[in-house]
mmCIF file of C-alpha atoms in Angstrom:
data_model
loop_
_atom_site.group_PDB
_atom_site.id
_atom_site.type_symbol
_atom_site.label_atom_id
_atom_site.label_comp_id
_atom_site.label_asym_id
_atom_site.label_seq_id
_atom_site.Cartn_x
_atom_site.Cartn_y
_atom_site.Cartn_z
ATOM 1 C CA MET A 298 -0.058 0.029 -0.025
ATOM 2 C CA ASN A 299 1.789 2.938 -1.235
ATOM 3 C CA GLN A 300 -0.807 5.734 -0.517
ATOM 4 C CA LEU A 301 0.588 8.904 0.758
ATOM 5 C CA CYS A 302 -0.754 10.528 4.039
ATOM 6 C CA PRO A 303 -3.611 12.673 3.009
ATOM 7 C CA LEU A 304 -2.617 15.407 5.521
ATOM 8 C CA CYS A 305 1.137 15.841 5.252
ATOM 9 C CA GLY A 306 1.826 13.966 2.082
ATOM 10 C CA SER A 307 4.452 11.609 3.810
ATOM 11 C CA HIS A 308 4.996 8.106 2.487
ATOM 12 C CA GLU A 309 6.253 6.967 5.819
ATOM 13 C CA LYS A 310 3.621 5.230 7.744
ATOM 14 C CA GLN A 311 2.869 2.026 9.660
ATOM 15 C CA LEU A 312 -0.138 -0.325 9.914
ATOM 16 C CA PHE A 313 -1.888 0.902 13.069
ATOM 17 C CA SER A 314 -4.956 -1.267 13.421
ATOM 18 C CA GLU A 315 -6.783 -3.714 11.259
ATOM 19 C CA ASP A 316 -10.529 -4.998 11.212
ATOM 20 C CA ASP A 317 -11.914 -7.721 9.184
ATOM 21 C CA ASP A 318 -12.946 -5.299 6.518
ATOM 22 C CA CYS A 319 -10.533 -2.333 6.877
ATOM 23 C CA LYS A 320 -7.138 -1.287 7.646
ATOM 24 C CA TYR A 321 -5.842 1.784 9.315
ATOM 25 C CA TYR A 322 -2.370 3.483 8.862
ATOM 26 C CA GLN A 323 -0.574 6.079 11.042
ATOM 27 C CA CYS A 324 1.700 8.682 9.453
ATOM 28 C CA PHE A 325 5.207 8.895 11.150
ATOM 29 C CA THR A 326 5.234 12.670 10.339
ATOM 30 C CA CYS A 327 1.956 14.237 11.458
ATOM 31 C CA LYS A 328 0.535 11.177 13.293
ATOM 32 C CA LEU A 329 -2.825 11.220 11.381
ATOM 33 C CA VAL A 330 -4.438 7.791 11.309
ATOM 34 C CA PHE A 331 -6.121 7.204 8.053
ATOM 35 C CA VAL A 332 -8.054 4.643 5.949
ATOM 36 C CA PRO A 333 -6.645 3.800 2.466
ATOM 37 C CA SER A 334 -8.784 4.976 -0.336
ATOM 38 C CA LYS A 335 -9.700 1.458 -1.482
ATOM 39 C CA TYR A 336 -11.977 1.251 1.605
ATOM 40 C CA TYR A 337 -13.833 4.405 0.939
ATOM 41 C CA LEU A 338 -17.647 4.232 0.494
ATOM 42 C CA ASN A 339 -18.725 5.585 -3.067
ATOM 43 C CA GLU A 340 -20.674 8.968 -3.014
ATOM 44 C CA ASP A 341 -24.213 7.455 -3.147
ATOM 45 C CA GLU A 342 -23.365 5.033 -0.184
ATOM 46 C CA GLU A 343 -21.908 8.071 1.727
ATOM 47 C CA LYS A 344 -24.922 10.337 1.156
ATOM 48 C CA GLN A 345 -27.293 7.634 2.158
ATOM 49 C CA ARG A 346 -25.633 7.571 5.586
ATOM 50 C CA TYR A 347 -25.733 11.293 5.871
ATOM 51 C CA ASP A 348 -29.359 11.381 4.989
ATOM 52 C CA LEU A 349 -30.013 9.331 8.193
ATOM 53 C CA HIS A 350 -28.842 12.337 10.187
ATOM 54 C CA THR A 351 -31.733 13.966 12.097
ATOM 55 C CA ASN A 352 -29.912 17.017 13.644
ATOM 56 C CA SER A 353 -31.975 20.173 13.453
ATOM 57 C CA PRO A 354 -32.044 23.794 14.969
ATOM 58 C CA ALA A 355 -35.034 22.722 17.037
ATOM 59 C CA ASP A 356 -33.006 20.039 18.889
ATOM 60 C CA LEU A 357 -31.857 21.604 22.064
ATOM 61 C CA ASN A 358 -29.430 18.698 22.844
ATOM 62 C CA TYR A 359 -27.748 19.207 19.518
ATOM 63 C CA ARG A 360 -27.439 22.935 20.186
ATOM 64 C CA LYS A 361 -25.918 22.150 23.485
ATOM 65 C CA PHE A 362 -23.391 19.887 21.792
ATOM 66 C CA LEU A 363 -22.552 22.701 19.274
ATOM 67 C CA ASN A 364 -21.999 25.000 22.056
ATOM 68 C CA ARG A 365 -18.482 23.615 22.544
ATOM 69 C CA MET A 366 -17.666 25.323 19.217
ATOM 70 C CA PHE A 367 -20.219 28.288 19.300
ATOM 71 C CA GLU A 368 -19.049 29.627 22.772
ATOM 72 C CA PRO A 369 -15.186 29.816 22.324
ATOM 73 C CA ILE A 370 -15.708 31.458 18.718
ATOM 74 C CA GLN A 371 -18.384 33.794 19.939
ATOM 75 C CA GLU A 372 -16.297 35.136 22.761
ATOM 76 C CA ARG A 373 -13.476 36.165 20.353
ATOM 77 C CA PHE A 374 -15.689 38.317 18.066
ATOM 78 C CA SER A 375 -17.986 41.246 18.314
ATOM 79 C CA HIS A 376 -21.321 41.187 16.679
ATOM 80 C CA LYS A 377 -21.492 41.469 12.878
ATOM 81 C CA SER A 378 -18.477 39.467 12.190
ATOM 82 C CA SER A 379 -18.497 37.197 9.090
ATOM 83 C CA GLY A 380 -18.339 33.349 9.237
ATOM 84 C CA LEU A 381 -18.441 30.233 7.190
ATOM 85 C CA ASP A 382 -19.872 26.997 8.557
ATOM 86 C CA PHE A 383 -18.015 24.353 6.487
ATOM 87 C CA GLY A 384 -19.864 20.895 6.430
ATOM 88 C CA SER A 385 -23.102 22.376 7.556
ATOM 89 C CA GLY A 386 -25.014 19.015 6.902
ATOM 90 C CA PRO A 387 -28.705 18.300 6.084
ATOM 91 C CA GLY A 388 -29.939 20.665 8.910
ATOM 92 C CA PRO A 389 -27.701 23.741 9.516
ATOM 93 C CA THR A 390 -27.706 24.672 13.022
ATOM 94 C CA LEU A 391 -24.369 26.219 14.139
ATOM 95 C CA SER A 392 -24.718 28.990 11.437
ATOM 96 C CA LEU A 393 -28.196 29.808 12.829
ATOM 97 C CA MET A 394 -26.701 30.033 16.299
ATOM 98 C CA PHE A 395 -24.106 32.643 15.069
ATOM 99 C CA GLU A 396 -26.846 34.325 13.053
ATOM 100 C CA GLU A 397 -28.955 34.567 16.255
ATOM 101 C CA ALA A 398 -25.921 36.281 17.988
ATOM 102 C CA GLY A 399 -25.711 38.938 15.224
ATOM 103 C CA HIS A 400 -23.176 37.498 12.816
ATOM 104 C CA LYS A 401 -23.303 37.205 9.073
ATOM 105 C CA MET A 402 -22.989 33.474 8.044
ATOM 106 C CA SER A 403 -22.442 31.597 4.838
ATOM 107 C CA ILE A 404 -22.539 27.762 4.768
ATOM 108 C CA TYR A 405 -21.171 25.034 2.595
ATOM 109 C CA ASP A 406 -21.635 21.336 2.291
ATOM 110 C CA TYR A 407 -20.488 19.048 -0.464
ATOM 111 C CA PHE A 408 -23.874 17.216 -0.430
ATOM 112 C CA TYR A 409 -26.459 19.654 0.916
ATOM 113 C CA ALA A 410 -25.169 23.294 0.137
ATOM 114 C CA ASN A 411 -22.544 22.928 -2.663
ATOM 115 C CA ASP A 412 -22.097 26.535 -3.411
ATOM 116 C CA ILE A 413 -18.322 27.083 -4.289
ATOM 117 C CA ASP A 414 -18.794 30.771 -4.453
ATOM 118 C CA VAL A 415 -18.258 30.761 -0.769
ATOM 119 C CA PHE A 416 -14.580 30.140 -1.333
ATOM 120 C CA THR A 417 -14.115 33.398 -3.109
ATOM 121 C CA LYS A 418 -14.762 35.497 0.004
ATOM 122 C CA GLU A 419 -12.856 36.076 3.172
ATOM 123 C CA TYR A 420 -14.272 35.472 6.693
ATOM 124 C CA ASP A 421 -13.354 36.532 10.285
ATOM 125 C CA PHE A 422 -14.084 32.844 11.438
ATOM 126 C CA ILE A 423 -14.636 29.458 9.856
ATOM 127 C CA THR A 424 -16.071 26.486 11.700
ATOM 128 C CA ALA A 425 -15.746 22.784 10.710
ATOM 129 C CA THR A 426 -17.813 20.502 13.217
ATOM 130 C CA GLU A 427 -17.740 16.839 12.712
ATOM 131 C CA VAL A 428 -16.519 17.096 9.221
ATOM 132 C CA VAL A 429 -12.638 16.646 8.861
ATOM 133 C CA GLU A 430 -12.898 12.892 9.754
ATOM 134 C CA HIS A 431 -14.883 12.509 6.596
ATOM 135 C CA LEU A 432 -12.405 14.313 4.253
ATOM 136 C CA HIS A 433 -10.599 12.297 1.507
ATOM 137 C CA GLN A 434 -8.191 15.091 1.118
ATOM 138 C CA PRO A 435 -8.002 16.839 4.501
ATOM 139 C CA TYR A 436 -4.925 19.089 3.888
ATOM 140 C CA ASP A 437 -6.274 20.329 0.597
ATOM 141 C CA GLU A 438 -9.698 21.202 2.156
ATOM 142 C CA LEU A 439 -8.185 22.784 5.302
ATOM 143 C CA TYR A 440 -5.948 24.791 3.348
ATOM 144 C CA ARG A 441 -8.721 25.952 1.087
ATOM 145 C CA LEU A 442 -10.485 27.181 4.321
ATOM 146 C CA TRP A 443 -7.451 28.753 5.691
ATOM 147 C CA SER A 444 -6.946 30.738 2.513
ATOM 148 C CA CYS A 445 -10.403 32.057 3.089
ATOM 149 C CA LEU A 446 -9.597 33.255 6.554
ATOM 150 C CA LYS A 447 -8.791 36.960 7.310
ATOM 151 C CA ARG A 448 -5.660 37.912 9.203
ATOM 152 C CA ASP A 449 -6.367 37.502 13.016
ATOM 153 C CA GLY A 450 -9.292 35.123 12.184
ATOM 154 C CA TYR A 451 -9.924 31.677 13.673
ATOM 155 C CA LEU A 452 -10.560 28.200 12.283
ATOM 156 C CA GLY A 453 -12.505 25.962 14.667
ATOM 157 C CA ILE A 454 -12.392 22.328 14.124
ATOM 158 C CA MET A 455 -14.468 19.746 16.070
ATOM 159 C CA THR A 456 -13.630 16.088 15.676
ATOM 160 C CA SER A 457 -13.025 13.377 18.191
ATOM 161 C CA ARG A 458 -9.324 12.938 18.794
ATOM 162 C CA TYR A 459 -7.497 9.816 19.660
ATOM 163 C CA ASP A 460 -4.568 9.838 22.059
ATOM 164 C CA GLU A 461 -2.272 7.357 23.729
ATOM 165 C CA VAL A 462 -4.998 6.093 26.014
ATOM 166 C CA THR A 463 -7.466 5.206 23.405
ATOM 167 C CA ASP A 464 -8.072 1.737 22.643
ATOM 168 C CA PHE A 465 -8.350 2.263 18.722
ATOM 169 C CA SER A 466 -9.484 -1.287 18.133
ATOM 170 C CA LYS A 467 -12.505 -0.589 20.278
ATOM 171 C CA TRP A 468 -13.073 3.044 19.616
ATOM 172 C CA HIS A 469 -16.584 3.804 18.686
ATOM 173 C CA TYR A 470 -15.580 6.794 16.399
ATOM 174 C CA LYS A 471 -14.036 4.465 13.723
ATOM 175 C CA LEU A 472 -17.226 2.238 13.502
ATOM 176 C CA ASP A 473 -18.677 4.817 11.109
ATOM 177 C CA PRO A 474 -17.367 3.745 7.603
ATOM 178 C CA THR A 475 -17.480 7.448 6.467
ATOM 179 C CA HIS A 476 -14.881 8.158 9.120
ATOM 180 C CA ILE A 477 -11.565 7.984 7.256
ATOM 181 C CA CYS A 478 -9.236 10.420 9.065
ATOM 182 C CA PHE A 479 -8.486 10.505 12.747
ATOM 183 C CA PHE A 480 -6.520 13.486 14.273
ATOM 184 C CA SER A 481 -4.575 13.729 17.472
ATOM 185 C CA ILE A 482 -3.096 16.784 19.013
ATOM 186 C CA ASP A 483 0.244 16.036 17.170
ATOM 187 C CA SER A 484 -1.650 16.222 13.889
ATOM 188 C CA PHE A 485 -2.962 19.704 14.705
ATOM 189 C CA LYS A 486 0.427 20.735 16.040
ATOM 190 C CA TRP A 487 2.010 19.680 12.660
ATOM 191 C CA LEU A 488 -0.611 21.691 10.856
ATOM 192 C CA CYS A 489 0.008 24.885 13.113
ATOM 193 C CA LYS A 490 3.711 24.564 12.734
ATOM 194 C CA LYS A 491 3.341 24.483 8.895
ATOM 195 C CA TRP A 492 0.992 27.515 8.946
ATOM 196 C CA GLN A 493 2.790 29.234 11.658
ATOM 197 C CA CYS A 494 -0.333 29.725 13.597
ATOM 198 C CA ASP A 495 -1.482 29.387 17.193
ATOM 199 C CA LEU A 496 -3.294 26.363 18.483
ATOM 200 C CA HIS A 497 -5.935 26.600 21.171
ATOM 201 C CA VAL A 498 -7.067 23.391 22.628
ATOM 202 C CA ILE A 499 -10.788 24.028 23.857
ATOM 203 C CA ASP A 500 -12.066 20.554 24.751
ATOM 204 C CA LYS A 501 -11.492 17.003 24.118
ATOM 205 C CA ASP A 502 -12.843 17.194 20.562
ATOM 206 C CA THR A 503 -12.532 20.914 19.912
ATOM 207 C CA VAL A 504 -9.560 23.008 18.750
ATOM 208 C CA ILE A 505 -9.161 26.555 17.221
ATOM 209 C CA LEU A 506 -6.353 27.641 14.996
ATOM 210 C CA HIS A 507 -5.511 31.333 15.153
ATOM 211 C CA LYS A 508 -4.333 32.916 11.955
ATOM 212 C CA LYS A 509 -1.756 35.516 13.208
ATOM 213 C CA GLN A 510 -1.592 39.123 11.973
ATOM 214 C CA ILE A 511 1.154 40.145 9.788
ATOM 215 C CA THR A 512 3.694 42.226 11.901
ATOM 216 C CA ASP A 513 6.710 44.277 10.650
#
């Protein structure tokens, strides 16, 4: 298996875990654990699974879950800031929470809101909640978001992270066949070193990357 790491592009990896129907490799460089492309679902199969999601703005528990991203972003900005919710899903909710707080929001989702014009604009903040684990090319997608972020802006990412105490073979997060990339803190540290940005660890599944202002 000669597939490169989809985050850092390294060819140096090791077999990390194996199920009856899937293998997982870990990159030596950025520590991302990833599934080789031959195990990916096709687009129809992938969308069928997403269509089963029942999250909606009316679900108070779902709003509470999203608060782990909403509150730390909200406290960093005044009203009328501009944001993009990437991977908004079939029932956009986080974007509505920010709109209710006075921000101007755009949304993007490959299956449900595929408007690529959103990538021609710049934003004060961008959120990606429960989406990066689905990305076939995580670096390319994250760099596209990073390029849309204003200086002194924030990129918030929510995804369950594995660490040295995680029993990956029994980890519930890998049971979803649409989950193909698994980040650790080291993965985000690698990304921040490459982009020369600051990493803020908010919660067990939430990080924020701060795009520094240009200084003389």
